[in-house]
PDB file of C-alpha atoms in Angstrom:
ATOM      1  CA  MET A   1      13.787  -6.768   1.564  1.00  0.00           C
ATOM      2  CA  THR A   2      11.179  -7.635   5.218  1.00  0.00           C
ATOM      3  CA  LEU A   3       7.912  -7.007   5.502  1.00  0.00           C
ATOM      4  CA  LYS A   4       8.240  -4.656   7.618  1.00  0.00           C
ATOM      5  CA  ALA A   5      11.741  -2.905   6.933  1.00  0.00           C
ATOM      6  CA  ARG A   6       8.807  -2.396   3.415  1.00  0.00           C
ATOM      7  CA  ILE A   7       6.600  -0.662   5.989  1.00  0.00           C
ATOM      8  CA  THR A   8       8.790   1.287   7.656  1.00  0.00           C
ATOM      9  CA  GLU A   9      10.926   2.547   4.316  1.00  0.00           C
ATOM     10  CA  ASP A  10       6.663   3.890   3.624  1.00  0.00           C
ATOM     11  CA  MET A  11       6.438   5.010   7.203  1.00  0.00           C
ATOM     12  CA  LYS A  12       9.597   7.366   5.571  1.00  0.00           C
ATOM     13  CA  ASP A  13       8.092   7.633   2.414  1.00  0.00           C
ATOM     14  CA  ALA A  14       4.620   9.067   3.781  1.00  0.00           C
ATOM     15  CA  MET A  15       6.874  11.643   6.199  1.00  0.00           C
ATOM     16  CA  ARG A  16       8.537  12.447   3.236  1.00  0.00           C
ATOM     17  CA  ALA A  17       5.178  13.450   1.243  1.00  0.00           C
ATOM     18  CA  LYS A  18       3.257  14.626   4.417  1.00  0.00           C
ATOM     19  CA  ASP A  19       0.573  11.851   4.316  1.00  0.00           C
ATOM     20  CA  THR A  20      -0.143  12.075   7.329  1.00  0.00           C
ATOM     21  CA  ALA A  21      -3.865  10.062   6.120  1.00  0.00           C
ATOM     22  CA  ARG A  22      -1.278   7.087   5.189  1.00  0.00           C
ATOM     23  CA  LEU A  23       1.329   7.464   8.453  1.00  0.00           C
ATOM     24  CA  SER A  24      -0.470   6.973  10.495  1.00  0.00           C
ATOM     25  CA  THR A  25      -1.644   4.258   9.853  1.00  0.00           C
ATOM     26  CA  ILE A  26       1.162   2.913   9.289  1.00  0.00           C
ATOM     27  CA  ARG A  27       2.351   4.423  12.390  1.00  0.00           C
ATOM     28  CA  LEU A  28      -0.271   2.208  13.808  1.00  0.00           C
ATOM     29  CA  LEU A  29       0.570  -1.087  12.128  1.00  0.00           C
ATOM     30  CA  LEU A  30       4.263  -0.357  12.936  1.00  0.00           C
ATOM     31  CA  ALA A  31       2.953  -0.074  17.098  1.00  0.00           C
ATOM     32  CA  GLY A  32       0.865  -3.416  16.682  1.00  0.00           C
ATOM     33  CA  ILE A  33       4.258  -4.927  15.278  1.00  0.00           C
ATOM     34  CA  LYS A  34       6.309  -3.466  17.771  1.00  0.00           C
ATOM     35  CA  GLN A  35       3.611  -4.606  20.644  1.00  0.00           C
ATOM     36  CA  ARG A  36       4.479  -8.337  19.464  1.00  0.00           C
ATOM     37  CA  GLU A  37       7.747  -8.428  19.193  1.00  0.00           C
ATOM     38  CA  VAL A  38       7.617  -6.963  22.420  1.00  0.00           C
ATOM     39  CA  ASP A  39       4.403  -9.335  23.627  1.00  0.00           C
ATOM     40  CA  GLU A  40       6.635 -12.132  21.819  1.00  0.00           C
ATOM     41  CA  ARG A  41      10.803 -11.859  22.755  1.00  0.00           C
ATOM     42  CA  LYS A  42      11.498 -12.153  19.665  1.00  0.00           C
ATOM     43  CA  GLU A  43      12.126 -10.383  15.997  1.00  0.00           C
ATOM     44  CA  LEU A  44       8.421 -11.482  13.738  1.00  0.00           C
ATOM     45  CA  THR A  45       9.030 -13.219  10.729  1.00  0.00           C
ATOM     46  CA  ASP A  46       6.890 -12.322   7.325  1.00  0.00           C
ATOM     47  CA  ALA A  47       4.017 -14.103   7.956  1.00  0.00           C
ATOM     48  CA  GLU A  48       4.261 -12.929  11.108  1.00  0.00           C
ATOM     49  CA  VAL A  49       3.755 -10.217   9.985  1.00  0.00           C
ATOM     50  CA  LEU A  50       0.957 -10.449   8.211  1.00  0.00           C
ATOM     51  CA  ALA A  51      -1.169 -11.968  10.911  1.00  0.00           C
ATOM     52  CA  VAL A  52      -0.286  -9.065  12.583  1.00  0.00           C
ATOM     53  CA  ILE A  53      -2.315  -6.334   9.074  1.00  0.00           C
ATOM     54  CA  ASP A  54      -4.936  -9.154   8.790  1.00  0.00           C
ATOM     55  CA  LYS A  55      -6.319  -8.936  12.560  1.00  0.00           C
ATOM     56  CA  MET A  56      -5.962  -4.909  12.062  1.00  0.00           C
ATOM     57  CA  VAL A  57      -7.464  -5.138   8.522  1.00  0.00           C
ATOM     58  CA  LYS A  58     -10.552  -7.581  10.437  1.00  0.00           C
ATOM     59  CA  GLN A  59     -10.814  -4.604  13.324  1.00  0.00           C
ATOM     60  CA  ARG A  60     -11.034  -2.308  10.729  1.00  0.00           C
ATOM     61  CA  ARG A  61     -13.451  -3.986   9.010  1.00  0.00           C
ATOM     62  CA  ASP A  62     -15.663  -4.671  12.251  1.00  0.00           C
ATOM     63  CA  SER A  63     -15.464  -0.860  12.940  1.00  0.00           C
ATOM     64  CA  ILE A  64     -16.617  -0.372   9.962  1.00  0.00           C
ATOM     65  CA  ALA A  65     -19.738  -1.926  10.456  1.00  0.00           C
ATOM     66  CA  GLN A  66     -20.682  -0.648  13.549  1.00  0.00           C
ATOM     67  CA  PHE A  67     -19.802   2.494  12.090  1.00  0.00           C
ATOM     68  CA  GLU A  68     -22.559   2.590   9.694  1.00  0.00           C
ATOM     69  CA  ALA A  69     -24.827   1.143  11.268  1.00  0.00           C
ATOM     70  CA  GLY A  70     -24.734   3.624  14.460  1.00  0.00           C
ATOM     71  CA  LYS A  71     -24.555   6.405  11.099  1.00  0.00           C
ATOM     72  CA  ARG A  72     -21.047   7.547  11.194  1.00  0.00           C
ATOM     73  CA  MET A  73     -20.386   8.134   7.719  1.00  0.00           C
ATOM     74  CA  ASP A  74     -17.012  10.364   8.704  1.00  0.00           C
ATOM     75  CA  LEU A  75     -15.868   7.337  10.509  1.00  0.00           C
ATOM     76  CA  VAL A  76     -16.399   5.107   7.905  1.00  0.00           C
ATOM     77  CA  ALA A  77     -14.209   7.053   5.273  1.00  0.00           C
ATOM     78  CA  ILE A  78     -11.112   7.597   7.791  1.00  0.00           C
ATOM     79  CA  GLU A  79     -11.799   3.286   8.354  1.00  0.00           C
ATOM     80  CA  GLN A  80     -11.927   2.822   5.190  1.00  0.00           C
ATOM     81  CA  ALA A  81      -8.858   4.500   4.185  1.00  0.00           C
ATOM     82  CA  GLU A  82      -6.579   2.889   6.804  1.00  0.00           C
ATOM     83  CA  LEU A  83      -7.989  -0.697   5.663  1.00  0.00           C
ATOM     84  CA  GLU A  84      -7.185   0.780   2.158  1.00  0.00           C
ATOM     85  CA  VAL A  85      -3.557   1.509   3.608  1.00  0.00           C
ATOM     86  CA  LEU A  86      -3.346  -2.359   5.260  1.00  0.00           C
ATOM     87  CA  HIS A  87      -4.148  -3.877   1.838  1.00  0.00           C
ATOM     88  CA  GLY A  88      -1.613  -2.865   0.481  1.00  0.00           C
ATOM     89  CA  TYR A  89       0.285  -4.973   2.359  1.00  0.00           C
ATOM     90  CA  LEU A  90      -1.309  -8.078   1.514  1.00  0.00           C
ATOM     91  CA  PRO A  91      -0.514 -10.406  -1.299  1.00  0.00           C
ATOM     92  CA  LYS A  92      -3.208 -11.192  -3.489  1.00  0.00           C
ATOM     93  CA  GLN A  93      -6.297 -12.079  -1.971  1.00  0.00           C
ATOM     94  CA  LEU A  94      -7.838 -15.619  -3.938  1.00  0.00           C
ATOM     95  CA  ALA A  95      -9.987 -15.853  -6.145  1.00  0.00           C
ATOM     96  CA  ASP A  96     -13.403 -17.834  -4.945  1.00  0.00           C
ATOM     97  CA  ALA A  97     -12.949 -20.458  -7.313  1.00  0.00           C
ATOM     98  CA  GLU A  98      -9.003 -20.898  -5.820  1.00  0.00           C
ATOM     99  CA  ILE A  99     -10.575 -20.564  -2.073  1.00  0.00           C
ATOM    100  CA  ASP A 100     -13.362 -23.317  -2.587  1.00  0.00           C
ATOM    101  CA  ALA A 101     -10.553 -25.877  -4.485  1.00  0.00           C
ATOM    102  CA  LEU A 102      -8.374 -25.631  -1.743  1.00  0.00           C
ATOM    103  CA  VAL A 103     -11.491 -26.284   1.474  1.00  0.00           C
ATOM    104  CA  ALA A 104     -12.100 -29.372  -0.721  1.00  0.00           C
ATOM    105  CA  GLU A 105      -8.849 -30.298  -0.463  1.00  0.00           C
ATOM    106  CA  ALA A 106      -8.197 -29.347   3.173  1.00  0.00           C
ATOM    107  CA  ILE A 107     -11.577 -31.078   3.362  1.00  0.00           C
ATOM    108  CA  GLY A 108     -10.500 -34.249   1.612  1.00  0.00           C
ATOM    109  CA  THR A 109      -6.807 -34.619   3.907  1.00  0.00           C
ATOM    110  CA  THR A 110      -8.649 -34.037   7.681  1.00  0.00           C
ATOM    111  CA  GLY A 111     -11.100 -36.751   6.442  1.00  0.00           C
ATOM    112  CA  ALA A 112     -13.722 -34.486   7.383  1.00  0.00           C
ATOM    113  CA  ALA A 113     -17.190 -35.271   7.016  1.00  0.00           C
ATOM    114  CA  SER A 114     -19.561 -33.590   8.968  1.00  0.00           C
ATOM    115  CA  PRO A 115     -19.236 -29.641  10.557  1.00  0.00           C
ATOM    116  CA  ALA A 116     -17.903 -31.224  14.042  1.00  0.00           C
ATOM    117  CA  GLY A 117     -14.372 -31.947  11.897  1.00  0.00           C
ATOM    118  CA  MET A 118     -13.995 -28.083  10.597  1.00  0.00           C
ATOM    119  CA  GLY A 119     -11.443 -27.255  13.668  1.00  0.00           C
ATOM    120  CA  LYS A 120      -9.803 -29.762  11.759  1.00  0.00           C
ATOM    121  CA  VAL A 121     -10.197 -28.439   8.386  1.00  0.00           C
ATOM    122  CA  MET A 122      -9.524 -24.569   9.354  1.00  0.00           C
ATOM    123  CA  ALA A 123      -6.464 -25.312  11.231  1.00  0.00           C
ATOM    124  CA  GLU A 124      -5.624 -27.807   7.637  1.00  0.00           C
ATOM    125  CA  LEU A 125      -6.263 -23.819   5.850  1.00  0.00           C
ATOM    126  CA  LYS A 126      -5.144 -21.375   8.204  1.00  0.00           C
ATOM    127  CA  PRO A 127      -1.845 -21.655   7.226  1.00  0.00           C
ATOM    128  CA  LYS A 128      -2.175 -22.314   3.255  1.00  0.00           C
ATOM    129  CA  LEU A 129      -4.609 -18.961   3.233  1.00  0.00           C
ATOM    130  CA  ALA A 130      -3.184 -16.380   5.628  1.00  0.00           C
ATOM    131  CA  GLY A 131      -3.891 -13.105   4.098  1.00  0.00           C
ATOM    132  CA  ARG A 132      -4.145 -14.275   1.360  1.00  0.00           C
ATOM    133  CA  ALA A 133      -8.254 -14.647   2.079  1.00  0.00           C
ATOM    134  CA  ASP A 134     -10.493 -13.577   4.745  1.00  0.00           C
ATOM    135  CA  MET A 135     -11.036 -16.404   7.090  1.00  0.00           C
ATOM    136  CA  THR A 136     -14.370 -15.627   8.082  1.00  0.00           C
ATOM    137  CA  LEU A 137     -15.523 -15.639   4.444  1.00  0.00           C
ATOM    138  CA  VAL A 138     -13.254 -19.499   4.469  1.00  0.00           C
ATOM    139  CA  SER A 139     -15.461 -19.839   7.587  1.00  0.00           C
ATOM    140  CA  ALA A 140     -18.643 -19.937   6.178  1.00  0.00           C
ATOM    141  CA  LYS A 141     -17.326 -21.860   3.258  1.00  0.00           C
ATOM    142  CA  VAL A 142     -16.358 -24.870   4.517  1.00  0.00           C
ATOM    143  CA  LYS A 143     -19.419 -24.753   7.087  1.00  0.00           C
ATOM    144  CA  ALA A 144     -21.401 -24.515   3.856  1.00  0.00           C
ATOM    145  CA  LYS A 145     -19.569 -27.550   2.600  1.00  0.00           C
ATOM    146  CA  LEU A 146     -19.782 -30.323   5.841  1.00  0.00           C
ATOM    147  CA  ALA A 147     -22.966 -28.972   6.294  1.00  0.00           C
ATOM    148  CA  ALA A 148     -23.840 -31.030   2.721  1.00  0.00           C
ATOM    149  CA  SER A 149     -21.994 -33.610   3.024  1.00  0.00           C
TER     150      SER A 149
END
């Protein structure tokens, strides 16, 4: 079963269970997937669906930070609930040690020795870590590693 099919089935289950919060998040996700399919004029693969989910997760994190700064805890709770639903579709997240090992491997593969090589390292890591790690955290790790060398 493709990821998109699983999301569609989960939407039907949420409808049957009358779980409005989950249903609204899943509908938002399916709308994002559909929009990207229309824009690109093709059926999305699981990896591309993961990229859509990843983007939505990042948007939720940014919104939570903004709402916390504005002391809008009611909106923070809504965004966190949406974040939980979205996390259910992402693959298992990698541990810090695994991310560090992949960063070191990518630096070795690309031969980057300074922060100027960060783009090459991130290009190497992105396909391996998409949906499995917070790319902002990965970027910070790469930057720190390259600055230290």
